[in-house]
mmCIF file of C-alpha atoms in Angstrom:
data_model
loop_
_atom_site.group_PDB
_atom_site.id
_atom_site.type_symbol
_atom_site.label_atom_id
_atom_site.label_comp_id
_atom_site.label_asym_id
_atom_site.label_seq_id
_atom_site.Cartn_x
_atom_site.Cartn_y
_atom_site.Cartn_z
ATOM 1 C CA UNK E 1 57.284 0.590 42.508
ATOM 2 C CA UNK E 2 59.243 -0.929 39.604
ATOM 3 C CA UNK E 3 58.373 -4.388 40.915
ATOM 4 C CA UNK E 4 54.620 -3.616 40.686
ATOM 5 C CA UNK E 5 54.966 -2.374 37.090
ATOM 6 C CA UNK E 6 56.939 -5.458 36.074
ATOM 7 C CA UNK E 7 54.425 -7.739 37.799
ATOM 8 C CA UNK E 8 51.528 -5.924 36.091
ATOM 9 C CA UNK E 9 53.176 -6.286 32.690
ATOM 10 C CA UNK E 10 53.773 -10.000 33.295
ATOM 11 C CA UNK E 11 50.106 -10.531 34.242
ATOM 12 C CA UNK E 12 48.905 -8.662 31.141
ATOM 13 C CA UNK E 13 51.318 -10.653 28.949
ATOM 14 C CA UNK E 14 50.122 -13.938 30.427
ATOM 15 C CA UNK E 15 46.482 -12.955 29.840
ATOM 16 C CA UNK E 16 47.217 -12.103 26.210
ATOM 17 C CA UNK E 17 48.990 -15.417 25.694
ATOM 18 C CA UNK E 18 46.061 -17.351 27.155
ATOM 19 C CA UNK E 19 43.616 -15.339 25.010
ATOM 20 C CA UNK E 20 45.689 -16.039 21.900
ATOM 21 C CA UNK E 21 45.629 -19.784 22.575
ATOM 22 C CA UNK E 22 41.873 -19.598 23.039
ATOM 23 C CA UNK E 23 41.405 -17.786 19.718
ATOM 24 C CA UNK E 24 43.708 -20.254 17.980
ATOM 25 C CA UNK E 25 41.646 -23.146 19.388
ATOM 26 C CA UNK E 26 38.416 -21.571 18.100
ATOM 27 C CA UNK E 27 39.880 -21.117 14.621
ATOM 28 C CA UNK E 28 40.786 -24.798 14.533
ATOM 29 C CA UNK E 29 37.238 -25.736 15.603
ATOM 30 C CA UNK E 30 35.760 -23.663 12.778
ATOM 31 C CA UNK E 31 38.118 -25.212 10.255
ATOM 32 C CA UNK E 32 37.074 -28.652 11.526
ATOM 33 C CA UNK E 33 33.421 -27.777 10.870
ATOM 34 C CA UNK E 34 34.313 -26.595 7.370
ATOM 35 C CA UNK E 35 36.009 -29.909 6.694
ATOM 36 C CA UNK E 36 32.867 -31.766 7.779
ATOM 37 C CA UNK E 37 30.712 -29.596 5.479
ATOM 38 C CA UNK E 38 33.005 -30.395 2.567
ATOM 39 C CA UNK E 39 32.082 -34.075 2.943
ATOM 40 C CA UNK E 40 28.466 -33.430 1.849
ATOM 41 C CA UNK E 41 27.207 -35.428 -1.092
ATOM 42 C CA UNK E 42 26.499 -33.572 -4.330
ATOM 43 C CA UNK E 43 22.804 -34.521 -3.940
ATOM 44 C CA UNK E 44 22.689 -32.427 -0.748
ATOM 45 C CA UNK E 45 23.489 -29.196 -2.612
ATOM 46 C CA UNK E 46 21.187 -27.482 -5.083
ATOM 47 C CA UNK E 47 22.514 -27.082 -8.606
ATOM 48 C CA UNK E 48 23.902 -23.637 -9.436
ATOM 49 C CA UNK E 49 20.972 -22.759 -11.721
ATOM 50 C CA UNK E 50 18.461 -23.179 -8.901
ATOM 51 C CA UNK E 51 20.604 -21.157 -6.533
ATOM 52 C CA UNK E 52 20.893 -18.272 -8.978
ATOM 53 C CA UNK E 53 17.098 -18.345 -9.541
ATOM 54 C CA UNK E 54 16.565 -18.023 -5.794
ATOM 55 C CA UNK E 55 18.907 -15.041 -5.671
ATOM 56 C CA UNK E 56 17.121 -13.367 -8.582
ATOM 57 C CA UNK E 57 13.754 -13.840 -6.837
ATOM 58 C CA UNK E 58 15.038 -11.786 -3.920
ATOM 59 C CA UNK E 59 15.187 -8.856 -6.333
ATOM 60 C CA UNK E 60 11.394 -9.043 -6.737
ATOM 61 C CA UNK E 61 11.129 -7.367 -3.326
ATOM 62 C CA UNK E 62 11.428 -3.938 -4.900
ATOM 63 C CA UNK E 63 10.803 -0.657 -3.174
ATOM 64 C CA UNK E 64 10.122 2.352 -5.334
ATOM 65 C CA UNK E 65 10.033 5.971 -4.325
ATOM 66 C CA UNK E 66 7.092 7.364 -6.295
ATOM 67 C CA UNK E 67 6.798 10.764 -4.576
ATOM 68 C CA UNK E 68 9.686 12.719 -3.122
ATOM 69 C CA UNK E 69 8.898 16.398 -2.609
ATOM 70 C CA UNK E 70 11.021 18.442 -0.240
ATOM 71 C CA UNK E 71 10.687 22.017 0.931
ATOM 72 C CA UNK E 72 7.095 22.227 -0.233
ATOM 73 C CA UNK E 73 5.482 25.634 0.031
ATOM 74 C CA UNK E 74 1.803 25.593 -0.935
ATOM 75 C CA UNK E 75 0.220 29.016 -0.653
ATOM 76 C CA UNK E 76 -3.366 27.748 -0.559
ATOM 77 C CA UNK E 77 -2.552 25.412 2.351
ATOM 78 C CA UNK E 78 -3.213 22.190 0.413
ATOM 79 C CA UNK E 79 -0.672 19.849 -1.178
ATOM 80 C CA UNK E 80 -1.903 17.051 -3.504
ATOM 81 C CA UNK E 81 -0.059 14.352 -5.437
ATOM 82 C CA UNK E 82 -1.224 11.148 -7.166
ATOM 83 C CA UNK E 83 0.612 7.849 -7.587
ATOM 84 C CA UNK E 84 -0.317 4.578 -9.248
ATOM 85 C CA UNK E 85 -0.209 1.435 -7.097
ATOM 86 C CA UNK E 86 0.643 -1.564 -9.354
ATOM 87 C CA UNK E 87 -1.455 -4.721 -9.259
ATOM 88 C CA UNK E 88 -0.109 -7.168 -6.664
ATOM 89 C CA UNK E 89 1.852 -4.488 -4.811
ATOM 90 C CA UNK E 90 0.061 -4.404 -1.467
ATOM 91 C CA UNK E 91 2.363 -2.063 0.444
ATOM 92 C CA UNK E 92 3.152 1.601 0.594
ATOM 93 C CA UNK E 93 4.761 3.857 3.148
ATOM 94 C CA UNK E 94 4.316 7.596 3.313
ATOM 95 C CA UNK E 95 6.272 10.202 5.230
ATOM 96 C CA UNK E 96 5.203 13.730 6.035
ATOM 97 C CA UNK E 97 7.332 16.375 7.703
ATOM 98 C CA UNK E 98 5.265 19.362 8.771
ATOM 99 C CA UNK E 99 7.344 22.517 9.225
ATOM 100 C CA UNK E 100 4.210 24.662 9.364
ATOM 101 C CA UNK E 101 3.350 26.335 12.660
ATOM 102 C CA UNK E 102 -0.021 24.571 12.749
ATOM 103 C CA UNK E 103 -1.268 20.992 12.634
ATOM 104 C CA UNK E 104 -2.042 19.377 9.284
ATOM 105 C CA UNK E 105 -4.435 16.710 8.097
ATOM 106 C CA UNK E 106 -2.946 13.994 5.877
ATOM 107 C CA UNK E 107 -5.484 12.147 3.766
ATOM 108 C CA UNK E 108 -4.963 9.112 1.527
ATOM 109 C CA UNK E 109 -7.674 8.663 -1.097
ATOM 110 C CA UNK E 110 -8.085 5.348 -2.933
ATOM 111 C CA UNK E 111 -11.098 4.005 -4.830
ATOM 112 C CA UNK E 112 -13.562 6.264 -3.017
ATOM 113 C CA UNK E 113 -12.141 5.396 0.408
ATOM 114 C CA UNK E 114 -10.358 8.015 2.516
ATOM 115 C CA UNK E 115 -7.953 7.512 5.398
ATOM 116 C CA UNK E 116 -7.186 10.526 7.597
ATOM 117 C CA UNK E 117 -4.147 11.150 9.781
ATOM 118 C CA UNK E 118 -3.302 14.189 11.916
ATOM 119 C CA UNK E 119 0.172 15.587 12.325
ATOM 120 C CA UNK E 120 1.119 18.217 14.896
ATOM 121 C CA UNK E 121 2.845 21.474 14.047
ATOM 122 C CA UNK E 122 6.588 21.114 13.416
ATOM 123 C CA UNK E 123 6.460 17.304 13.580
ATOM 124 C CA UNK E 124 6.998 14.364 11.234
ATOM 125 C CA UNK E 125 5.724 10.804 10.994
ATOM 126 C CA UNK E 126 5.809 7.682 8.820
ATOM 127 C CA UNK E 127 2.731 5.556 8.163
ATOM 128 C CA UNK E 128 2.625 2.151 6.457
ATOM 129 C CA UNK E 129 -0.232 0.515 4.561
ATOM 130 C CA UNK E 130 -0.225 -3.250 4.064
ATOM 131 C CA UNK E 131 -3.440 -3.878 2.127
ATOM 132 C CA UNK E 132 -3.311 -1.422 -0.744
ATOM 133 C CA UNK E 133 -5.488 -1.929 -3.777
ATOM 134 C CA UNK E 134 -4.208 -1.426 -7.303
ATOM 135 C CA UNK E 135 -4.909 1.865 -9.047
ATOM 136 C CA UNK E 136 -4.525 5.561 -8.454
ATOM 137 C CA UNK E 137 -3.995 6.864 -4.944
ATOM 138 C CA UNK E 138 -3.856 10.480 -3.853
ATOM 139 C CA UNK E 139 -2.121 12.006 -0.859
ATOM 140 C CA UNK E 140 -3.542 15.326 0.324
ATOM 141 C CA UNK E 141 -1.906 17.394 3.055
ATOM 142 C CA UNK E 142 -3.826 20.439 4.254
ATOM 143 C CA UNK E 143 -3.322 22.879 7.088
ATOM 144 C CA UNK E 144 -5.932 23.147 9.792
ATOM 145 C CA UNK E 145 -6.326 26.919 9.411
ATOM 146 C CA UNK E 146 -5.709 27.473 5.684
ATOM 147 C CA UNK E 147 -2.218 28.910 6.044
ATOM 148 C CA UNK E 148 0.626 27.917 3.721
ATOM 149 C CA UNK E 149 1.717 24.267 4.139
ATOM 150 C CA UNK E 150 5.491 23.854 4.296
ATOM 151 C CA UNK E 151 7.389 20.594 4.694
ATOM 152 C CA UNK E 152 8.375 17.347 2.982
ATOM 153 C CA UNK E 153 6.272 14.487 1.596
ATOM 154 C CA UNK E 154 7.369 11.129 0.204
ATOM 155 C CA UNK E 155 5.651 7.894 -0.774
ATOM 156 C CA UNK E 156 7.363 4.570 -1.354
ATOM 157 C CA UNK E 157 5.571 1.509 -2.787
ATOM 158 C CA UNK E 158 6.599 -2.125 -2.370
ATOM 159 C CA UNK E 159 5.583 -5.650 -3.323
ATOM 160 C CA UNK E 160 6.641 -7.053 0.067
ATOM 161 C CA UNK E 161 6.433 -5.782 3.651
ATOM 162 C CA UNK E 162 8.739 -2.975 4.665
#
C-alpha cells in the first residue's frame, strides 16, 4: 500500500516538473516575440498624440440613461414619459418589467409614428431601436384592462450600437 502511494506521488511530481518546463518554455517564447516587436522602426508606430486622439474618440460611444423609473404604480393604468433623442444618436434601448397581473401594451411615439409591443403579465423584456430620429419620443405603457400598472421602465440612448 505504501509503495502505491509513493509511486503515485512520484508520478504527480514528474508531471508537475514536466508542466513547469513547458510553462517556462512558453514564457521564453513570449519574451522572444517581445524582443522582435521592440525592433520596429519609429515610423511603424503612431505618434503619441494620434494614439491619445483615438482613445478619446472611443469615449464618443456614450450611453445615457434618460428614463429610470422603478416600482411604478399608476392608478389609471397608463404610464407616460418623454425623452429627447439628440441629433445623430440613432439608437435607444427600452426595458419594461410588468409586475401587473395582466398584459400591457408598450407604445413608442415619435414624429407621428407609433410602434406597439405587447408584454405578458408578470414578465419583462428589452427592445432596441437602431434607426431613431432626432426629437421628442414618448413611451406609453398601459394595461389591457385599465387596472393599475405596476413595474419598472427604463430608456437608454446611444450614439453607437448597443
